[in-house]
Structures are given as structure tokens and as C-alpha cells.
PDB file of C-alpha atoms and ligand atoms in Angstrom:
ATOM      1  CA  MET Y   1     104.990  44.343-146.031  1.00  0.00           C
ATOM      2  CA  THR Y   2     102.315  44.014-143.381  1.00  0.00           C
ATOM      3  CA  LEU Y   3     100.144  41.584-145.387  1.00  0.00           C
ATOM      4  CA  SER Y   4      97.164  43.572-144.191  1.00  0.00           C
ATOM      5  CA  GLY Y   5      93.725  44.086-145.679  1.00  0.00           C
ATOM      6  CA  ALA Y   6      91.562  41.844-147.831  1.00  0.00           C
ATOM      7  CA  PRO Y   7      93.476  39.867-150.499  1.00  0.00           C
ATOM      8  CA  ALA Y   8      93.390  41.425-153.971  1.00  0.00           C
ATOM      9  CA  VAL Y   9      93.574  37.936-155.509  1.00  0.00           C
ATOM     10  CA  VAL Y  10      93.000  34.422-154.170  1.00  0.00           C
ATOM     11  CA  ARG Y  11      94.213  31.491-156.245  1.00  0.00           C
ATOM     12  CA  THR Y  12      95.917  28.099-156.107  1.00  0.00           C
ATOM     13  CA  ASP Y  13      99.525  27.700-157.249  1.00  0.00           C
ATOM     14  CA  ALA Y  14     100.882  24.213-157.967  1.00  0.00           C
ATOM     15  CA  VAL Y  15     104.457  25.154-157.047  1.00  0.00           C
ATOM     16  CA  LEU Y  16     106.288  28.233-155.787  1.00  0.00           C
ATOM     17  CA  ASP Y  17     108.620  29.091-158.621  1.00  0.00           C
ATOM     18  CA  PHE Y  18     107.963  32.551-159.960  1.00  0.00           C
ATOM     19  CA  ASN Y  19     110.042  35.166-161.671  1.00  0.00           C
ATOM     20  CA  TRP Y  20     107.782  38.126-162.300  1.00  0.00           C
ATOM     21  CA  ARG Y  21     110.776  40.330-163.133  1.00  0.00           C
ATOM     22  CA  GLN Y  22     109.334  43.868-163.330  1.00  0.00           C
ATOM     23  CA  GLY Y  23     105.803  42.518-163.693  1.00  0.00           C
ATOM     24  CA  THR Y  24     103.096  41.312-161.376  1.00  0.00           C
ATOM     25  CA  PRO Y  25     101.440  38.008-160.384  1.00  0.00           C
ATOM     26  CA  ASP Y  26      98.054  39.265-161.544  1.00  0.00           C
ATOM     27  CA  ALA Y  27      96.548  42.171-163.483  1.00  0.00           C
ATOM     28  CA  ALA Y  28      94.715  43.212-160.291  1.00  0.00           C
ATOM     29  CA  ILE Y  29      98.039  43.846-158.533  1.00  0.00           C
ATOM     30  CA  GLY Y  30     100.513  46.670-159.130  1.00  0.00           C
ATOM     31  CA  ILE Y  31     104.102  45.851-160.089  1.00  0.00           C
ATOM     32  CA  ASP Y  32     105.553  47.139-156.800  1.00  0.00           C
ATOM     33  CA  PHE Y  33     104.689  46.954-153.101  1.00  0.00           C
ATOM     34  CA  PHE Y  34     102.652  43.758-153.129  1.00  0.00           C
ATOM     35  CA  SER Y  35     102.760  40.753-150.867  1.00  0.00           C
ATOM     36  CA  VAL Y  36     101.723  37.107-151.042  1.00  0.00           C
ATOM     37  CA  ARG Y  37     100.829  34.509-148.444  1.00  0.00           C
ATOM     38  CA  TRP Y  38     100.851  30.886-149.570  1.00  0.00           C
ATOM     39  CA  SER Y  39      99.235  28.408-147.198  1.00  0.00           C
ATOM     40  CA  GLY Y  40      99.131  24.651-147.644  1.00  0.00           C
ATOM     41  CA  LYS Y  41     100.502  21.311-146.567  1.00  0.00           C
ATOM     42  CA  LEU Y  42     103.879  19.760-147.270  1.00  0.00           C
ATOM     43  CA  LYS Y  43     104.367  15.975-147.477  1.00  0.00           C
ATOM     44  CA  PRO Y  44     107.978  14.735-147.456  1.00  0.00           C
ATOM     45  CA  LEU Y  45     109.054  11.403-148.936  1.00  0.00           C
ATOM     46  CA  TYR Y  46     111.790  10.661-146.397  1.00  0.00           C
ATOM     47  CA  THR Y  47     112.312  10.772-142.654  1.00  0.00           C
ATOM     48  CA  GLU Y  48     115.315  13.047-142.745  1.00  0.00           C
ATOM     49  CA  THR Y  49     116.621  16.503-142.044  1.00  0.00           C
ATOM     50  CA  TYR Y  50     115.585  18.674-144.939  1.00  0.00           C
ATOM     51  CA  GLN Y  51     117.295  21.795-146.098  1.00  0.00           C
ATOM     52  CA  ILE Y  52     114.732  24.343-147.224  1.00  0.00           C
ATOM     53  CA  TYR Y  53     115.837  27.048-149.666  1.00  0.00           C
ATOM     54  CA  THR Y  54     114.264  30.193-151.000  1.00  0.00           C
ATOM     55  CA  THR Y  55     115.345  32.520-153.724  1.00  0.00           C
ATOM     56  CA  SER Y  56     113.559  35.819-153.432  1.00  0.00           C
ATOM     57  CA  ASP Y  57     113.409  39.422-154.449  1.00  0.00           C
ATOM     58  CA  ASP Y  58     112.460  40.882-152.035  1.00  0.00           C
ATOM     59  CA  GLY Y  59     111.508  39.544-148.596  1.00  0.00           C
ATOM     60  CA  ILE Y  60     110.439  36.010-147.697  1.00  0.00           C
ATOM     61  CA  ARG Y  61     109.765  33.825-144.690  1.00  0.00           C
ATOM     62  CA  VAL Y  62     108.848  30.150-144.418  1.00  0.00           C
ATOM     63  CA  ARG Y  63     107.042  28.452-141.556  1.00  0.00           C
ATOM     64  CA  ILE Y  64     106.659  24.681-141.366  1.00  0.00           C
ATOM     65  CA  ASN Y  65     104.431  23.412-138.558  1.00  0.00           C
ATOM     66  CA  GLY Y  66     104.626  26.914-137.123  1.00  0.00           C
ATOM     67  CA  GLU Y  67     108.428  26.826-136.977  1.00  0.00           C
ATOM     68  CA  LEU Y  68     110.134  29.750-138.659  1.00  0.00           C
ATOM     69  CA  VAL Y  69     112.595  27.919-140.933  1.00  0.00           C
ATOM     70  CA  ILE Y  70     113.572  30.909-143.077  1.00  0.00           C
ATOM     71  CA  ASP Y  71     113.197  34.506-141.931  1.00  0.00           C
ATOM     72  CA  SER Y  72     114.436  36.988-144.503  1.00  0.00           C
ATOM     73  CA  TRP Y  73     111.919  39.814-144.308  1.00  0.00           C
ATOM     74  CA  MET Y  74     113.998  42.511-145.919  1.00  0.00           C
ATOM     75  CA  LYS Y  75     114.642  44.341-149.136  1.00  0.00           C
ATOM     76  CA  GLN Y  76     116.987  42.230-151.285  1.00  0.00           C
ATOM     77  CA  SER Y  77     117.568  41.217-154.882  1.00  0.00           C
ATOM     78  CA  GLY Y  78     117.600  37.567-155.977  1.00  0.00           C
ATOM     79  CA  THR Y  79     118.998  36.249-152.711  1.00  0.00           C
ATOM     80  CA  GLU Y  80     119.113  32.586-151.671  1.00  0.00           C
ATOM     81  CA  ARG Y  81     118.331  31.730-148.044  1.00  0.00           C
ATOM     82  CA  THR Y  82     118.314  28.398-146.278  1.00  0.00           C
ATOM     83  CA  GLY Y  83     117.161  26.717-143.102  1.00  0.00           C
ATOM     84  CA  SER Y  84     116.800  23.129-141.939  1.00  0.00           C
ATOM     85  CA  ILE Y  85     114.055  21.065-140.330  1.00  0.00           C
ATOM     86  CA  SER Y  86     113.605  17.385-139.466  1.00  0.00           C
ATOM     87  CA  LEU Y  87     110.592  15.878-141.217  1.00  0.00           C
ATOM     88  CA  THR Y  88     108.864  12.496-141.151  1.00  0.00           C
ATOM     89  CA  ALA Y  89     107.977  10.634-144.351  1.00  0.00           C
ATOM     90  CA  GLY Y  90     104.328  10.797-145.358  1.00  0.00           C
ATOM     91  CA  GLN Y  91     103.308  13.265-142.664  1.00  0.00           C
ATOM     92  CA  LEU Y  92     101.361  16.353-143.719  1.00  0.00           C
ATOM     93  CA  TYR Y  93     102.933  19.509-142.340  1.00  0.00           C
ATOM     94  CA  ASP Y  94     101.385  22.942-142.385  1.00  0.00           C
ATOM     95  CA  ILE Y  95     103.504  25.214-144.545  1.00  0.00           C
ATOM     96  CA  GLN Y  96     103.174  28.960-144.890  1.00  0.00           C
ATOM     97  CA  VAL Y  97     105.337  31.104-147.129  1.00  0.00           C
ATOM     98  CA  GLU Y  98     105.038  34.869-146.957  1.00  0.00           C
ATOM     99  CA  TYR Y  99     106.640  37.111-149.505  1.00  0.00           C
ATOM    100  CA  TYR Y 100     106.736  40.769-150.379  1.00  0.00           C
ATOM    101  CA  GLU Y 101     107.973  42.789-153.305  1.00  0.00           C
ATOM    102  CA  ASN Y 102     109.380  46.235-152.706  1.00  0.00           C
ATOM    103  CA  GLN Y 103     110.360  47.646-156.108  1.00  0.00           C
ATOM    104  CA  GLY Y 104     112.118  46.580-159.306  1.00  0.00           C
ATOM    105  CA  ASP Y 105     112.470  42.873-160.016  1.00  0.00           C
ATOM    106  CA  ALA Y 106     110.228  40.385-158.224  1.00  0.00           C
ATOM    107  CA  ARG Y 107     110.747  36.645-157.790  1.00  0.00           C
ATOM    108  CA  ALA Y 108     110.020  33.867-155.328  1.00  0.00           C
ATOM    109  CA  ARG Y 109     111.043  30.224-155.347  1.00  0.00           C
ATOM    110  CA  LEU Y 110     110.810  27.443-152.761  1.00  0.00           C
ATOM    111  CA  MET Y 111     113.241  24.518-152.934  1.00  0.00           C
ATOM    112  CA  TRP Y 112     114.290  21.629-150.742  1.00  0.00           C
ATOM    113  CA  GLU Y 113     117.052  19.079-150.424  1.00  0.00           C
ATOM    114  CA  SER Y 114     117.747  16.097-148.188  1.00  0.00           C
ATOM    115  CA  PRO Y 115     120.338  13.309-148.015  1.00  0.00           C
ATOM    116  CA  SER Y 116     118.037  11.297-150.343  1.00  0.00           C
ATOM    117  CA  GLN Y 117     117.010  13.993-152.777  1.00  0.00           C
ATOM    118  CA  VAL Y 118     118.839  16.606-154.763  1.00  0.00           C
ATOM    119  CA  LYS Y 119     118.096  20.282-154.409  1.00  0.00           C
ATOM    120  CA  ALA Y 120     115.037  21.152-156.475  1.00  0.00           C
ATOM    121  CA  THR Y 121     111.878  23.203-156.461  1.00  0.00           C
ATOM    122  CA  VAL Y 122     109.396  21.644-154.045  1.00  0.00           C
ATOM    123  CA  PRO Y 123     107.216  19.712-156.533  1.00  0.00           C
ATOM    124  CA  ALA Y 124     103.455  19.867-156.861  1.00  0.00           C
ATOM    125  CA  SER Y 125     103.340  16.207-155.758  1.00  0.00           C
ATOM    126  CA  ALA Y 126     104.577  17.240-152.288  1.00  0.00           C
ATOM    127  CA  LEU Y 127     102.210  20.194-151.867  1.00  0.00           C
ATOM    128  CA  PHE Y 128      98.560  20.044-150.823  1.00  0.00           C
ATOM    129  CA  LEU Y 129      95.742  22.438-150.131  1.00  0.00           C
ATOM    130  CA  PRO Y 130      95.351  23.688-146.534  1.00  0.00           C
ATOM    131  CA  SER Y 131      92.276  21.481-146.162  1.00  0.00           C
ATOM    132  CA  ALA Y 132      94.199  18.248-146.950  1.00  0.00           C
ATOM    133  CA  SER Y 133      94.299  15.602-144.235  1.00  0.00           C
TER     134      SER Y 133
HETATM  135 CA1   CA T   1     112.283  43.838-155.847  1.00  0.00          CA
END
């Protein structure tokens, strides 16, 4: 829960849509009491207010440009959370998603929706590495 210490695994994920159930993201990680920090850039297609959604088991929080859009750092099972933020088309925003698994099932998903796009998992085409500019 404290996201402390050296990472057990470092890797690149194309999208955030995982359902590990009672498993683990990686053989190097136990099935319970792990956490993840995803860092990257988000590039919206429209200049609009976006609704950001997460589904998580357990805790999750989302920061875009340093703004805490979703803050749900608690034990929970398969819960959807939402928050909104105004974004500008084509601009690269820092995005950070932190997640932790307590026990039992584990899942994490990041979605978005705007007046011009239906609710869906944030696609790989809108996500970039932290170094992107
Ligand atoms: Ca759980």
C-alpha cells in the first residue's frame, strides 16, 4: 500500500486492462499485497471534458498532470470509480495510476469517455511512454 522499496518488476503495458483474479501480474510477485505504479503520457483526441473511470480490486488512484482525478485508495472488490478533467486535443499529459491489491481477487482497468467518444478502455494509441514529447 505504500509503494515503497525497489520495484520487483519493471515493464511496459500497452493498456491498463487487467483481471488477475486470484493470480499475479508476474511470477516474481506474490498473489496478495502487491502494488503497481504506471507512469506515462496521455494524448486525448478532443478538446473536451473527459470522464475517467477505473474498475479496481482493490485500491486505485489516477493523477493527470498532477491532478488527483480518482482517489480510491481502499480495500474494495471490483468497484467502478469516476472523475472528470478538461483536456486539450493532441496535448501530452502526464498520467500516473497507482494500484494495490490486498487479498483475494485482483483487477485494474482504466477507461475514459467524452461527449465525442463512448466509454472504453483507454487505448494504446492514446498512451505513451513517460519520455514521450
Ligand atoms: Ca483484492
